[in-house]
mmCIF file of C-alpha atoms and ligand atoms in Angstrom:
data_model
loop_
_atom_site.group_PDB
_atom_site.id
_atom_site.type_symbol
_atom_site.label_atom_id
_atom_site.label_comp_id
_atom_site.label_asym_id
_atom_site.label_seq_id
_atom_site.Cartn_x
_atom_site.Cartn_y
_atom_site.Cartn_z
ATOM 1 C CA MET A 1 5.669 34.530 -10.768
ATOM 2 C CA ASP A 2 3.872 33.721 -13.990
ATOM 3 C CA ILE A 3 0.770 31.570 -13.600
ATOM 4 C CA ASN A 4 2.628 28.701 -15.262
ATOM 5 C CA ASP A 5 5.963 29.141 -13.534
ATOM 6 C CA PHE A 6 6.418 26.857 -10.556
ATOM 7 C CA LYS A 7 10.141 26.283 -11.069
ATOM 8 C CA GLY A 8 11.775 25.446 -7.750
ATOM 9 C CA ARG A 9 8.415 25.278 -5.942
ATOM 10 C CA SER A 10 7.389 22.139 -4.066
ATOM 11 C CA VAL A 11 4.081 20.343 -4.351
ATOM 12 C CA PHE A 12 2.636 17.374 -2.401
ATOM 13 C CA VAL A 13 -0.395 15.549 -3.822
ATOM 14 C CA ALA A 14 -2.184 13.015 -1.594
ATOM 15 C CA GLY A 15 -3.962 10.507 -3.829
ATOM 16 C CA GLY A 16 -1.736 11.633 -6.699
ATOM 17 C CA SER A 17 -1.271 8.286 -8.478
ATOM 18 C CA SER A 18 -4.262 8.454 -10.832
ATOM 19 C CA GLY A 19 -7.117 10.426 -12.329
ATOM 20 C CA ILE A 20 -7.761 14.038 -11.375
ATOM 21 C CA ASN A 21 -5.034 14.159 -8.725
ATOM 22 C CA LEU A 22 -2.409 12.758 -11.110
ATOM 23 C CA GLY A 23 -3.567 15.387 -13.627
ATOM 24 C CA ILE A 24 -2.787 18.057 -11.021
ATOM 25 C CA ALA A 25 0.619 16.504 -10.285
ATOM 26 C CA ARG A 26 1.337 16.404 -14.039
ATOM 27 C CA ALA A 27 0.501 20.094 -14.459
ATOM 28 C CA PHE A 28 2.785 21.202 -11.625
ATOM 29 C CA ALA A 29 5.607 18.934 -12.867
ATOM 30 C CA ALA A 30 5.243 20.371 -16.365
ATOM 31 C CA CYS A 31 5.457 23.888 -14.850
ATOM 32 C CA GLY A 32 8.823 23.137 -13.271
ATOM 33 C CA ALA A 33 7.847 22.132 -9.703
ATOM 34 C CA ASN A 34 9.305 19.457 -7.466
ATOM 35 C CA VAL A 35 6.421 17.031 -6.914
ATOM 36 C CA ALA A 36 5.760 14.330 -4.308
ATOM 37 C CA ILE A 37 2.731 12.041 -4.460
ATOM 38 C CA ALA A 38 1.285 9.456 -2.073
ATOM 39 C CA SER A 39 -1.340 6.739 -2.404
ATOM 40 C CA ARG A 40 -1.878 3.159 -1.184
ATOM 41 C CA SER A 41 -0.682 1.037 -4.092
ATOM 42 C CA PRO A 42 3.130 0.971 -4.500
ATOM 43 C CA GLU A 43 2.674 -0.119 -8.132
ATOM 44 C CA ARG A 44 0.416 2.808 -8.997
ATOM 45 C CA VAL A 45 2.749 5.213 -7.204
ATOM 46 C CA ALA A 46 5.749 3.850 -9.118
ATOM 47 C CA GLY A 47 3.922 4.147 -12.458
ATOM 48 C CA ALA A 48 2.865 7.725 -11.767
ATOM 49 C CA VAL A 49 6.349 8.725 -10.583
ATOM 50 C CA ALA A 50 7.874 7.326 -13.790
ATOM 51 C CA GLU A 51 5.392 9.311 -15.886
ATOM 52 C CA LEU A 52 5.940 12.507 -13.878
ATOM 53 C CA ARG A 53 9.722 12.205 -14.152
ATOM 54 C CA GLY A 54 9.279 12.209 -17.921
ATOM 55 C CA LEU A 55 7.567 15.622 -17.690
ATOM 56 C CA ALA A 56 9.732 17.232 -15.042
ATOM 57 C CA ALA A 57 12.121 20.127 -15.547
ATOM 58 C CA ALA A 58 15.847 19.311 -15.482
ATOM 59 C CA GLY A 59 16.922 19.039 -11.848
ATOM 60 C CA ALA A 60 13.370 18.901 -10.472
ATOM 61 C CA ARG A 61 12.664 16.131 -7.958
ATOM 62 C CA ILE A 62 9.743 13.761 -8.313
ATOM 63 C CA GLU A 63 9.094 11.396 -5.400
ATOM 64 C CA GLY A 64 6.383 8.889 -4.481
ATOM 65 C CA TYR A 65 5.295 7.236 -1.245
ATOM 66 C CA SER A 66 2.928 4.407 -0.439
ATOM 67 C CA ALA A 67 0.602 5.455 2.405
ATOM 68 C CA ASP A 68 -3.075 5.188 3.306
ATOM 69 C CA VAL A 69 -4.603 8.553 4.269
ATOM 70 C CA ARG A 70 -6.772 6.720 6.838
ATOM 71 C CA ASP A 71 -3.587 5.997 8.786
ATOM 72 C CA ALA A 72 -2.492 9.326 10.317
ATOM 73 C CA GLU A 73 0.961 7.968 11.230
ATOM 74 C CA ALA A 74 1.623 6.516 7.782
ATOM 75 C CA ILE A 75 0.652 9.736 6.028
ATOM 76 C CA ALA A 76 2.698 11.764 8.540
ATOM 77 C CA ALA A 77 5.728 9.620 7.688
ATOM 78 C CA ALA A 78 5.184 10.141 3.956
ATOM 79 C CA LEU A 79 4.849 13.900 4.466
ATOM 80 C CA ALA A 80 8.056 13.986 6.518
ATOM 81 C CA GLN A 81 10.000 12.011 3.896
ATOM 82 C CA ALA A 82 8.665 14.240 1.133
ATOM 83 C CA HIS A 83 9.645 17.332 3.103
ATOM 84 C CA GLU A 84 13.149 15.930 3.505
ATOM 85 C CA ALA A 85 13.326 15.441 -0.282
ATOM 86 C CA ILE A 86 11.677 18.600 -1.654
ATOM 87 C CA GLY A 87 11.589 21.100 1.230
ATOM 88 C CA ASP A 88 8.709 23.276 2.430
ATOM 89 C CA PHE A 89 5.508 22.688 0.484
ATOM 90 C CA ASP A 90 4.277 25.644 -1.582
ATOM 91 C CA VAL A 91 1.257 23.611 -2.633
ATOM 92 C CA LEU A 92 -0.571 20.802 -0.809
ATOM 93 C CA VAL A 93 -3.368 18.881 -2.534
ATOM 94 C CA SER A 94 -5.621 16.444 -0.669
ATOM 95 C CA GLY A 95 -7.565 14.381 -3.184
ATOM 96 C CA ALA A 96 -7.680 10.745 -2.039
ATOM 97 C CA ALA A 97 -11.256 9.463 -2.085
ATOM 98 C CA GLY A 98 -13.393 6.354 -2.319
ATOM 99 C CA ASN A 99 -16.905 5.908 -3.663
ATOM 100 C CA PHE A 100 -19.547 3.313 -4.436
ATOM 101 C CA VAL A 101 -23.188 3.793 -5.311
ATOM 102 C CA ALA A 102 -25.583 2.339 -2.730
ATOM 103 C CA PRO A 103 -28.631 3.394 -0.730
ATOM 104 C CA ALA A 104 -28.017 4.147 2.941
ATOM 105 C CA LEU A 105 -29.815 0.917 3.828
ATOM 106 C CA GLY A 106 -27.450 -0.994 1.526
ATOM 107 C CA MET A 107 -24.369 0.249 3.385
ATOM 108 C CA SER A 108 -23.019 -1.413 6.498
ATOM 109 C CA ALA A 109 -21.623 0.818 9.232
ATOM 110 C CA LYS A 110 -18.198 -0.151 7.932
ATOM 111 C CA GLY A 111 -19.105 0.816 4.362
ATOM 112 C CA PHE A 112 -20.248 4.287 5.472
ATOM 113 C CA ARG A 113 -17.238 4.682 7.762
ATOM 114 C CA THR A 114 -14.815 3.655 5.028
ATOM 115 C CA VAL A 115 -15.704 6.623 2.822
ATOM 116 C CA ILE A 116 -15.804 9.052 5.772
ATOM 117 C CA ASP A 117 -12.376 7.731 6.804
ATOM 118 C CA ILE A 118 -10.797 8.164 3.375
ATOM 119 C CA ASP A 119 -12.390 11.438 2.224
ATOM 120 C CA LEU A 120 -12.940 13.401 5.438
ATOM 121 C CA ASN A 121 -10.650 11.952 8.113
ATOM 122 C CA GLY A 122 -7.994 11.390 5.445
ATOM 123 C CA THR A 123 -8.153 15.051 4.438
ATOM 124 C CA PHE A 124 -7.786 16.081 8.076
ATOM 125 C CA HIS A 125 -4.767 13.768 8.453
ATOM 126 C CA VAL A 126 -3.136 15.197 5.322
ATOM 127 C CA LEU A 127 -3.744 18.868 6.163
ATOM 128 C CA ARG A 128 -3.042 18.541 9.894
ATOM 129 C CA GLY A 129 0.077 16.448 9.252
ATOM 130 C CA ALA A 130 1.416 18.781 6.568
ATOM 131 C CA HIS A 131 0.928 22.053 8.434
ATOM 132 C CA GLN A 132 4.423 21.977 9.946
ATOM 133 C CA PHE A 133 5.914 21.564 6.451
ATOM 134 C CA LEU A 134 3.920 24.286 4.653
ATOM 135 C CA ARG A 135 5.681 27.437 3.443
ATOM 136 C CA LYS A 136 4.658 30.312 5.693
ATOM 137 C CA PRO A 137 3.679 32.722 4.342
ATOM 138 C CA GLY A 138 2.681 31.590 0.880
ATOM 139 C CA ALA A 139 1.363 28.023 0.881
ATOM 140 C CA SER A 140 -1.700 27.092 -1.162
ATOM 141 C CA VAL A 141 -3.717 24.185 0.269
ATOM 142 C CA ILE A 142 -6.331 22.594 -1.981
ATOM 143 C CA SER A 143 -8.837 19.874 -1.112
ATOM 144 C CA ILE A 144 -10.668 18.072 -3.891
ATOM 145 C CA SER A 145 -14.354 18.059 -3.080
ATOM 146 C CA ALA A 146 -17.446 17.065 -5.101
ATOM 147 C CA SER A 147 -20.867 18.558 -5.774
ATOM 148 C CA GLN A 148 -22.352 15.934 -3.414
ATOM 149 C CA ALA A 149 -21.077 18.327 -0.692
ATOM 150 C CA TYR A 150 -23.946 20.693 -1.445
ATOM 151 C CA ASN A 151 -26.330 18.719 -3.681
ATOM 152 C CA PRO A 152 -28.024 15.982 -1.650
ATOM 153 C CA THR A 153 -27.785 12.906 -3.887
ATOM 154 C CA ARG A 154 -29.557 9.565 -3.458
ATOM 155 C CA TYR A 155 -27.180 6.575 -2.989
ATOM 156 C CA GLN A 156 -24.338 8.900 -1.941
ATOM 157 C CA ALA A 157 -25.044 9.409 1.799
ATOM 158 C CA HIS A 158 -21.412 8.644 2.652
ATOM 159 C CA VAL A 159 -19.898 10.906 -0.014
ATOM 160 C CA CYS A 160 -22.372 13.765 0.631
ATOM 161 C CA ALA A 161 -21.554 13.724 4.353
ATOM 162 C CA ALA A 162 -17.801 13.340 3.803
ATOM 163 C CA LYS A 163 -17.370 16.050 1.155
ATOM 164 C CA ALA A 164 -19.594 18.519 3.053
ATOM 165 C CA GLY A 165 -17.175 17.957 5.935
ATOM 166 C CA VAL A 166 -14.183 18.493 3.636
ATOM 167 C CA ASP A 167 -15.551 21.884 2.545
ATOM 168 C CA MET A 168 -16.171 22.896 6.169
ATOM 169 C CA LEU A 169 -12.567 21.951 6.967
ATOM 170 C CA THR A 170 -11.531 24.222 4.079
ATOM 171 C CA ARG A 171 -13.424 27.154 5.578
ATOM 172 C CA VAL A 172 -12.331 26.580 9.175
ATOM 173 C CA LEU A 173 -8.648 26.084 8.302
ATOM 174 C CA ALA A 174 -8.726 29.132 6.017
ATOM 175 C CA MET A 175 -9.696 31.092 9.141
ATOM 176 C CA GLU A 176 -7.211 29.379 11.487
ATOM 177 C CA TRP A 177 -4.238 29.412 9.098
ATOM 178 C CA GLY A 178 -4.889 32.692 7.234
ATOM 179 C CA PRO A 179 -2.841 34.714 9.748
ATOM 180 C CA GLU A 180 0.197 32.552 8.871
ATOM 181 C CA GLY A 181 -0.206 33.356 5.171
ATOM 182 C CA ILE A 182 -1.621 29.947 4.258
ATOM 183 C CA ARG A 183 -4.596 29.906 1.892
ATOM 184 C CA VAL A 184 -7.011 26.943 1.956
ATOM 185 C CA ASN A 185 -9.536 26.265 -0.820
ATOM 186 C CA SER A 186 -11.660 23.448 -2.272
ATOM 187 C CA ILE A 187 -11.984 22.586 -5.943
ATOM 188 C CA VAL A 188 -15.265 20.898 -6.885
ATOM 189 C CA PRO A 189 -14.763 18.994 -10.146
ATOM 190 C CA GLY A 190 -17.782 18.304 -12.316
ATOM 191 C CA PRO A 191 -18.027 15.040 -14.256
ATOM 192 C CA ILE A 192 -14.512 14.427 -15.590
ATOM 193 C CA GLY A 193 -14.099 12.015 -18.500
ATOM 194 C CA ASP A 194 -11.998 8.846 -18.288
ATOM 195 C CA THR A 195 -11.755 8.787 -14.479
ATOM 196 C CA GLU A 196 -12.473 6.088 -11.913
ATOM 197 C CA GLY A 197 -15.019 8.371 -10.274
ATOM 198 C CA MET A 198 -17.061 8.600 -13.482
ATOM 199 C CA ARG A 199 -16.719 4.883 -14.201
ATOM 200 C CA ARG A 200 -18.412 4.288 -10.826
ATOM 201 C CA LEU A 201 -21.150 6.918 -11.186
ATOM 202 C CA ALA A 202 -21.902 6.273 -14.874
ATOM 203 C CA PRO A 203 -21.008 2.661 -15.681
ATOM 204 C CA THR A 204 -22.950 2.447 -18.982
ATOM 205 C CA PRO A 205 -22.933 4.547 -22.187
ATOM 206 C CA GLU A 206 -26.552 5.558 -21.444
ATOM 207 C CA ALA A 207 -25.666 6.773 -17.943
ATOM 208 C CA THR A 208 -22.687 8.674 -19.367
ATOM 209 C CA GLN A 209 -24.952 10.337 -21.929
ATOM 210 C CA LYS A 210 -27.313 11.393 -19.135
ATOM 211 C CA PHE A 211 -24.432 13.052 -17.283
ATOM 212 C CA VAL A 212 -23.285 14.882 -20.407
ATOM 213 C CA ALA A 213 -26.830 16.070 -21.110
ATOM 214 C CA SER A 214 -27.008 17.588 -17.628
ATOM 215 C CA VAL A 215 -23.905 19.761 -18.141
ATOM 216 C CA PRO A 216 -24.805 23.242 -19.435
ATOM 217 C CA LEU A 217 -21.539 23.348 -21.416
ATOM 218 C CA GLY A 218 -22.555 20.053 -23.023
ATOM 219 C CA ARG A 219 -19.519 17.879 -22.319
ATOM 220 C CA MET A 220 -17.470 16.241 -19.606
ATOM 221 C CA GLY A 221 -14.481 18.089 -18.253
ATOM 222 C CA THR A 222 -10.854 16.991 -18.464
ATOM 223 C CA THR A 223 -8.297 16.390 -15.734
ATOM 224 C CA ALA A 224 -6.231 19.228 -17.279
ATOM 225 C CA GLU A 225 -9.114 21.660 -16.683
ATOM 226 C CA ILE A 226 -9.155 20.778 -12.974
ATOM 227 C CA ALA A 227 -5.363 21.136 -12.899
ATOM 228 C CA ASP A 228 -5.680 24.620 -14.418
ATOM 229 C CA MET A 229 -7.729 25.717 -11.389
ATOM 230 C CA ALA A 230 -5.111 24.233 -9.042
ATOM 231 C CA LEU A 231 -2.381 26.197 -10.883
ATOM 232 C CA PHE A 232 -4.465 29.383 -10.700
ATOM 233 C CA LEU A 233 -5.209 28.958 -6.979
ATOM 234 C CA SER A 234 -1.506 28.486 -6.301
ATOM 235 C CA SER A 235 -0.359 31.428 -8.421
ATOM 236 C CA ARG A 236 0.091 35.117 -7.629
ATOM 237 C CA HIS A 237 -3.245 35.711 -9.375
ATOM 238 C CA ALA A 238 -5.160 34.136 -6.471
ATOM 239 C CA GLN A 239 -3.326 35.610 -3.492
ATOM 240 C CA PHE A 240 -6.528 37.000 -1.928
ATOM 241 C CA VAL A 241 -8.567 33.818 -2.456
ATOM 242 C CA THR A 242 -9.064 31.650 0.616
ATOM 243 C CA GLY A 243 -11.887 29.630 2.161
ATOM 244 C CA ALA A 244 -13.467 29.317 -1.296
ATOM 245 C CA VAL A 245 -15.293 26.257 -2.620
ATOM 246 C CA ILE A 246 -14.923 26.538 -6.377
ATOM 247 C CA PRO A 247 -16.860 24.438 -8.886
ATOM 248 C CA VAL A 248 -15.012 23.605 -12.111
ATOM 249 C CA ASP A 249 -17.869 21.760 -13.691
ATOM 250 C CA GLY A 250 -19.252 23.366 -16.842
ATOM 251 C CA GLY A 251 -22.241 24.429 -14.738
ATOM 252 C CA SER A 252 -23.213 20.829 -14.006
ATOM 253 C CA SER A 253 -23.931 21.318 -10.300
ATOM 254 C CA LEU A 254 -26.510 24.035 -11.014
ATOM 255 C CA GLY A 255 -29.169 21.415 -11.708
ATOM 256 C CA GLY A 256 -29.157 19.805 -8.246
ATOM 257 C CA GLY A 257 -28.488 16.204 -7.187
ATOM 258 C CA ARG A 258 -28.280 13.520 -9.850
ATOM 259 C CA ASP A 259 -30.254 10.375 -10.542
ATOM 260 C CA LEU A 260 -27.671 7.600 -10.055
ATOM 261 C CA SER A 261 -30.098 4.678 -10.146
ATOM 262 C CA ALA A 262 -28.341 3.203 -13.228
ATOM 263 C CA ALA A 263 -25.151 2.840 -11.151
ATOM 264 C CA LEU A 264 -26.738 1.137 -8.116
ATOM 265 C CA THR A 265 -24.566 -1.718 -6.885
ATOM 266 C CA ALA A 266 -26.382 -2.740 -3.697
HETATM 267 P P1 LIG B 301 -9.186 7.935 -8.697
HETATM 268 O O1 LIG B 301 -8.463 7.868 -10.002
HETATM 269 O O2 LIG B 301 -9.704 6.670 -8.105
HETATM 270 O O3 LIG B 301 -8.244 8.695 -7.662
HETATM 271 C C1 LIG B 301 -8.211 8.404 -6.311
HETATM 272 C C2 LIG B 301 -6.771 8.425 -5.879
HETATM 273 O O4 LIG B 301 -6.720 8.351 -4.461
HETATM 274 C C3 LIG B 301 -5.954 7.261 -6.408
HETATM 275 O O5 LIG B 301 -4.654 7.740 -6.702
HETATM 276 C C4 LIG B 301 -5.913 6.278 -5.248
HETATM 277 O O6 LIG B 301 -4.712 5.510 -5.336
HETATM 278 C C5 LIG B 301 -5.918 7.239 -4.081
HETATM 279 N N1 LIG B 301 -6.519 6.685 -2.867
HETATM 280 C C6 LIG B 301 -7.730 6.087 -2.717
HETATM 281 N N2 LIG B 301 -7.910 5.702 -1.455
HETATM 282 C C7 LIG B 301 -6.792 6.088 -0.786
HETATM 283 C C8 LIG B 301 -6.370 5.978 0.558
HETATM 284 N N3 LIG B 301 -7.148 5.373 1.487
HETATM 285 N N4 LIG B 301 -5.158 6.484 0.915
HETATM 286 C C9 LIG B 301 -4.356 7.081 -0.018
HETATM 287 N N5 LIG B 301 -4.705 7.211 -1.296
HETATM 288 C C10 LIG B 301 -5.904 6.718 -1.678
HETATM 289 O O7 LIG B 301 -10.444 8.900 -8.778
HETATM 290 P P2 LIG B 301 -10.825 10.291 -9.514
HETATM 291 O O8 LIG B 301 -12.125 10.033 -10.178
HETATM 292 O O9 LIG B 301 -9.698 10.851 -10.289
HETATM 293 O O10 LIG B 301 -11.129 11.204 -8.223
HETATM 294 C C11 LIG B 301 -10.137 12.051 -7.662
HETATM 295 C C12 LIG B 301 -10.769 13.084 -6.753
HETATM 296 O O11 LIG B 301 -11.706 13.893 -7.494
HETATM 297 C C13 LIG B 301 -11.560 12.502 -5.592
HETATM 298 O O12 LIG B 301 -11.385 13.321 -4.448
HETATM 299 C C14 LIG B 301 -12.992 12.578 -6.065
HETATM 300 O O13 LIG B 301 -13.916 12.614 -4.999
HETATM 301 C C15 LIG B 301 -12.970 13.889 -6.842
HETATM 302 N N6 LIG B 301 -14.025 14.034 -7.851
HETATM 303 C C16 LIG B 301 -13.996 13.283 -8.992
HETATM 304 C C17 LIG B 301 -14.941 13.493 -9.970
HETATM 305 C C18 LIG B 301 -14.869 12.738 -11.280
HETATM 306 O O14 LIG B 301 -15.611 13.062 -12.215
HETATM 307 N N7 LIG B 301 -14.015 11.746 -11.394
HETATM 308 C C19 LIG B 301 -15.970 14.424 -9.787
HETATM 309 C C20 LIG B 301 -16.007 15.143 -8.592
HETATM 310 C C21 LIG B 301 -15.020 14.954 -7.640
HETATM 311 P P3 LIG B 301 -4.511 4.090 -4.566
HETATM 312 O O15 LIG B 301 -5.576 3.182 -5.056
HETATM 313 O O16 LIG B 301 -3.114 3.689 -4.919
HETATM 314 O O17 LIG B 301 -4.639 4.395 -3.102
HETATM 315 N N1 LIG B 302 -22.197 -1.298 -1.776
HETATM 316 C C1 LIG B 302 -22.269 -1.373 -0.437
HETATM 317 N N2 LIG B 302 -21.184 -1.509 0.373
HETATM 318 C C2 LIG B 302 -19.974 -1.524 -0.243
HETATM 319 C C3 LIG B 302 -19.822 -1.444 -1.628
HETATM 320 C C4 LIG B 302 -21.012 -1.334 -2.410
HETATM 321 N N3 LIG B 302 -20.957 -1.268 -3.737
HETATM 322 N N4 LIG B 302 -18.489 -1.492 -1.924
HETATM 323 C C5 LIG B 302 -17.835 -1.599 -0.758
HETATM 324 N N5 LIG B 302 -18.725 -1.622 0.260
HETATM 325 C C6 LIG B 302 -18.450 -1.812 1.677
HETATM 326 C C7 LIG B 302 -17.871 -3.196 1.887
HETATM 327 O O1 LIG B 302 -18.901 -4.154 1.871
HETATM 328 C C8 LIG B 302 -17.200 -3.074 3.255
HETATM 329 O O2 LIG B 302 -18.103 -3.180 4.322
HETATM 330 P P1 LIG B 302 -18.439 -4.633 5.038
HETATM 331 O O3 LIG B 302 -17.107 -5.254 5.360
HETATM 332 O O4 LIG B 302 -19.268 -4.291 6.225
HETATM 333 O O5 LIG B 302 -19.188 -5.424 4.015
HETATM 334 C C9 LIG B 302 -16.733 -1.621 3.246
HETATM 335 O O6 LIG B 302 -17.440 -0.950 2.172
HETATM 336 C C10 LIG B 302 -15.257 -1.500 2.976
HETATM 337 O O7 LIG B 302 -14.980 -2.202 1.795
HETATM 338 P P2 LIG B 302 -13.506 -2.687 1.436
HETATM 339 O O8 LIG B 302 -13.509 -3.224 0.033
HETATM 340 O O9 LIG B 302 -13.006 -3.577 2.526
HETATM 341 O O10 LIG B 302 -12.729 -1.312 1.559
HETATM 342 P P3 LIG B 302 -11.349 -0.843 1.000
HETATM 343 O O11 LIG B 302 -10.777 0.003 2.030
HETATM 344 O O12 LIG B 302 -10.539 -1.971 0.445
HETATM 345 O O13 LIG B 302 -11.798 0.040 -0.295
HETATM 346 C C11 LIG B 302 -13.509 1.426 -1.282
HETATM 347 C C12 LIG B 302 -12.489 1.253 -0.164
HETATM 348 C C13 LIG B 302 -14.685 0.475 -1.032
HETATM 349 C C14 LIG B 302 -14.005 2.859 -1.258
HETATM 350 C C15 LIG B 302 -12.881 1.050 -2.651
HETATM 351 O O14 LIG B 302 -13.869 1.125 -3.648
HETATM 352 C C16 LIG B 302 -11.708 1.932 -3.022
HETATM 353 O O15 LIG B 302 -10.589 1.674 -2.605
HETATM 354 N N6 LIG B 302 -11.915 2.991 -3.828
HETATM 355 C C17 LIG B 302 -10.847 3.926 -4.262
HETATM 356 C C18 LIG B 302 -11.054 4.363 -5.683
HETATM 357 C C19 LIG B 302 -12.324 5.136 -5.884
HETATM 358 O O16 LIG B 302 -13.357 4.899 -5.273
HETATM 359 N N7 LIG B 302 -12.218 6.106 -6.798
HETATM 360 C C20 LIG B 302 -13.286 7.022 -7.078
HETATM 361 C C21 LIG B 302 -13.077 8.260 -6.282
HETATM 362 S S1 LIG B 302 -14.491 9.320 -6.480
#
């Protein structure tokens, strides 16, 4: 299989209706795959499905489901319907996430729990729920992490804790599922331009400039560059890669945790 040939393969992207995750769905659709996405908003799902159908190979199936990853039963139902439509998943991406910038003392218990529930528990629900539908051997499972997983960052207690947990899930499930021929990895995007995540972390031109200045390669990344790593991880060129947490960030996480004070909301 060529790195860009996913014809006839099946891909499920949780959180696939916008931003980085939609970029990943786009790349697989453009490489010939059948693609299913799920997120909360039916309108966003419908918009993304329409766009993806415009990119898809003739005969490829593109499907979308409205489900909240915090609800294990709802996501299980979406996974089952997607499996019915596109068959065993060759690629599973878990990328749904939530974020806001606030000090720990500015977060209620519910605020902290909300991000843990979406990012960490949601990833468990997606991976645990999808296991029965993964191609064995051969499936590539990818969770979308963030550098907060290893760079302690002020005003990101919830995200730091949640994404560190996501990367531990990656490592543990790589060990548990490796014998079945399932590989499990995390991609750690750096600052990616024109995304909701960056709008939250850098809400002003000055804050954006500060982010750019902190990237050794001197620019923000693109959603297509994150998608390229997802294609690589799911290709024959990465068949011995599992349990890896891979930054795709222009070197931005080398400098440690960021100063997000300009984005404080509480
Ligand atoms: P985004 O556009 O807001 O993407 C989040 C996606 O997840 C949306 O499709 C959203 O759709 C869905 N979602 C949110 N909560 C959900 C829930 N409870 N259940 C199901 N789906 C849910 O954000 P993004 O900036 O592209 O971020 C995507 C991923 O990259 C995240 O995992 C984020 O942590 C990671 N990341 C981003 C950056 C960056 O620079 N942007 C950097 C590092 C890591 P609905 O609203 O329809 O649910
Ligand atoms: N500061 C402190 N607490 C905040 C907050 C902020 N800026 N924004 C939300 N919260 C708290 C709320 O106050 C609430 O707690 P409370 O009821 O005790 O006050 C809790 O978080 C849940 O908020 P709610 O709006 O009810 O949650 P939701 O489930 O509708 O939305 C979010 C979840 C808050 C993460 C929302 O921003 C979201 O849906 N984000 C998805 C998109 C995104 O974040 N993309 C970037 C990915 S990196």
